Coordinates of C-alpha atoms in Angstrom, one line a residue:
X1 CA -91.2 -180.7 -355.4
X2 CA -90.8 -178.5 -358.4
X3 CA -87.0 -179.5 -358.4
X4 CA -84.9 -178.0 -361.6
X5 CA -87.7 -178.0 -363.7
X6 CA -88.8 -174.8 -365.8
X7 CA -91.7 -174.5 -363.2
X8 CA -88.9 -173.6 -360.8
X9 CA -89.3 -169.9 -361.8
X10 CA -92.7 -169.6 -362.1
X11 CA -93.5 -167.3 -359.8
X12 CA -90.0 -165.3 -360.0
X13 CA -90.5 -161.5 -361.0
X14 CA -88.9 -160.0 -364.4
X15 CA -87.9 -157.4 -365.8
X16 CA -89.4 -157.1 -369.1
X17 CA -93.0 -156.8 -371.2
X18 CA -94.5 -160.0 -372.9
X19 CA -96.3 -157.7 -376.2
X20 CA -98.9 -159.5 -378.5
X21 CA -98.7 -159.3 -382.3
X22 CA -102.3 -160.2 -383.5
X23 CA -104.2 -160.4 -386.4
X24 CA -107.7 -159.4 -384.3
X25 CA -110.6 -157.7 -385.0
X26 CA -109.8 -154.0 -384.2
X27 CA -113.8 -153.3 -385.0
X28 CA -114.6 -155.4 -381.9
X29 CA -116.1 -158.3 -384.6
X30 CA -115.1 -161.8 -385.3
X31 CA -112.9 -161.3 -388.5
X32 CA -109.5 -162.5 -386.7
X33 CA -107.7 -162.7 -389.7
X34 CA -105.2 -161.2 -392.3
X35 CA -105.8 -162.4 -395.6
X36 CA -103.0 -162.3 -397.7
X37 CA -103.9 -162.5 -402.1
X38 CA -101.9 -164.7 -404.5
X39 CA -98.7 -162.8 -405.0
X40 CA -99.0 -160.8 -401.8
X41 CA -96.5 -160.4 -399.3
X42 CA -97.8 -159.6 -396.0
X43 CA -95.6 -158.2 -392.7
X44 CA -97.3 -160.0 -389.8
X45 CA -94.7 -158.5 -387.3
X46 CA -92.6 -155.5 -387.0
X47 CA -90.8 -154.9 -383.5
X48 CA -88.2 -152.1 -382.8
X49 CA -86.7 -152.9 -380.3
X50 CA -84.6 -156.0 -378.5
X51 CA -86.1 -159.2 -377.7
X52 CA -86.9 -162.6 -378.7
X53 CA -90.5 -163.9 -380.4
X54 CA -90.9 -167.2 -378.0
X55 CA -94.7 -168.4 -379.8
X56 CA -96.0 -168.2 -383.1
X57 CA -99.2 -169.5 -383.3
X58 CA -101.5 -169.3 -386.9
X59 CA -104.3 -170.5 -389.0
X60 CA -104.4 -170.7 -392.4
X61 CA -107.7 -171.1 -393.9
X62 CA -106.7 -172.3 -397.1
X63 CA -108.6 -174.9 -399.3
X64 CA -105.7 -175.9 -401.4
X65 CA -103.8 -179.2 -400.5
X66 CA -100.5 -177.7 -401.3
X67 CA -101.1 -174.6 -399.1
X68 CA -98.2 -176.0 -396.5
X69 CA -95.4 -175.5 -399.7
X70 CA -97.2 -172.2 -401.2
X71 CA -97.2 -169.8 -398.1
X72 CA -93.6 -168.8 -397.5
X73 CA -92.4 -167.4 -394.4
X74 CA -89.5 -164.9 -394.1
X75 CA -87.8 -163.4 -390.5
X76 CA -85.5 -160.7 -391.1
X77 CA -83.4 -159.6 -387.7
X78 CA -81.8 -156.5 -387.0
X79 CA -81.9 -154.5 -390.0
X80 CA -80.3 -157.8 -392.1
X81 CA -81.6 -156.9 -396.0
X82 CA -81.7 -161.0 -396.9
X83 CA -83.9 -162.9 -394.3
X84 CA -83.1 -165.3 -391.6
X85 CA -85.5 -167.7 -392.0
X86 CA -87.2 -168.1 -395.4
X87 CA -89.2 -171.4 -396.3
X88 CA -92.6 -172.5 -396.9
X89 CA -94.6 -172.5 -393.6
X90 CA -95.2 -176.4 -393.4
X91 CA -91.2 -177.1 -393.3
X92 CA -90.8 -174.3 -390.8
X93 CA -93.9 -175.6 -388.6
X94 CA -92.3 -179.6 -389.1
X95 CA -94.6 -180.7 -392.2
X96 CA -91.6 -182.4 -394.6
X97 CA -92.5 -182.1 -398.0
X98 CA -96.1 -180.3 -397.1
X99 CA -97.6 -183.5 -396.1
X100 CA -100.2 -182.5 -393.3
X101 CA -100.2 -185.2 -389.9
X102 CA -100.9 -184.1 -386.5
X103 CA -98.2 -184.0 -384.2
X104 CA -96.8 -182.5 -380.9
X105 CA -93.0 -182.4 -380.0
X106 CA -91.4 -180.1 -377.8
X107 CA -90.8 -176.8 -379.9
X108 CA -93.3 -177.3 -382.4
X109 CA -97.0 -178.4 -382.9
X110 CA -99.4 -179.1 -385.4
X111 CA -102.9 -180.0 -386.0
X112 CA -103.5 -179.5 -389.6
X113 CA -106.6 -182.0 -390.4
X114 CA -108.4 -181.4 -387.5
X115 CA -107.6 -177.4 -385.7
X116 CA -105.4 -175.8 -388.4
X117 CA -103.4 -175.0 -385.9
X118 CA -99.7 -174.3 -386.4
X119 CA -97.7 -173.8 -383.4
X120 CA -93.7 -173.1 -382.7
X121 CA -92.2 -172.2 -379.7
X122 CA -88.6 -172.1 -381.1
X123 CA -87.0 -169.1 -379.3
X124 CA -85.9 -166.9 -381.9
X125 CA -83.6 -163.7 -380.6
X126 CA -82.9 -160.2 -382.3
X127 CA -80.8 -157.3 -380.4
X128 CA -83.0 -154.3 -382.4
X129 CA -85.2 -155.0 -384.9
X130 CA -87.1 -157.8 -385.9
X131 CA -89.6 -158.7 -389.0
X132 CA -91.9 -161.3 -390.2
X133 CA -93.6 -161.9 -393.3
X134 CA -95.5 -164.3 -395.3
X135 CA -95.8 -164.3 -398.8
X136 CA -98.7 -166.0 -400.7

């Protein structure tokens, strides 16, 4: 038995889209990524309308070891002209003090030594606008 579990609504219709903000290949090759220079801010989302950004999943092929404190992320919500949410991408992804360890908790995830990958699934709601940069 399911019970009250969030399996419980599965297979339950809704009323809405699930869109994709990606960094793919629009050439059809294998260069999946946005690089973003020294100084560079780069908008890796720009939504016009209501809803709430439920994943955010990224790479960062950096060589540095202190690229967890020099990448800063920013979310601006509903036309707000100071962001949300601006720190360096290790604190938001769970990495105190950029120190890289793999871990998995509920809302976030994080394989830094071995996949690079950076995961949050902190739901994050906006009633008509919604952007996010990163800033190298």
């Amino acid at each position: 038995m399911i019970g009250q579990t969030s399996l419980a609504s599965l297979p339950r219709l809704r009323d809405y889209t699930s869109p994709r903000i990606s960094s793919y290949d629009i050439t059809g090759g294998n260069a999946d990524a946005w690089r973003i220079e020294q100084g560079e801010t780069k908008v890796l989302a720009e939504i016009d309308s209501p809803g709430c950004l439920k994943h955010l999943w990224m790479t960062l092929g950096i060589k540095s070891e202190d690229y967890c404190r020099r990448i800063v992320l920013r979310f601006y919500w509903d036309g707000c002209k100071q962001p949300s949410v601006e720190c360096p991408i290790g604190d938001f992804f769970g990495l105190g003090h950029g120190v890289r360890k793999n871990f998995i908790t509920l809302p976030l995830q994080m394989s830094p030594q071995n996949g690079k990958g950076f995961n949050s699934w902190w739901p994050m709601p906006f009633g008509e606008h919604a952007r996010v940069e990163a800033e190298n």
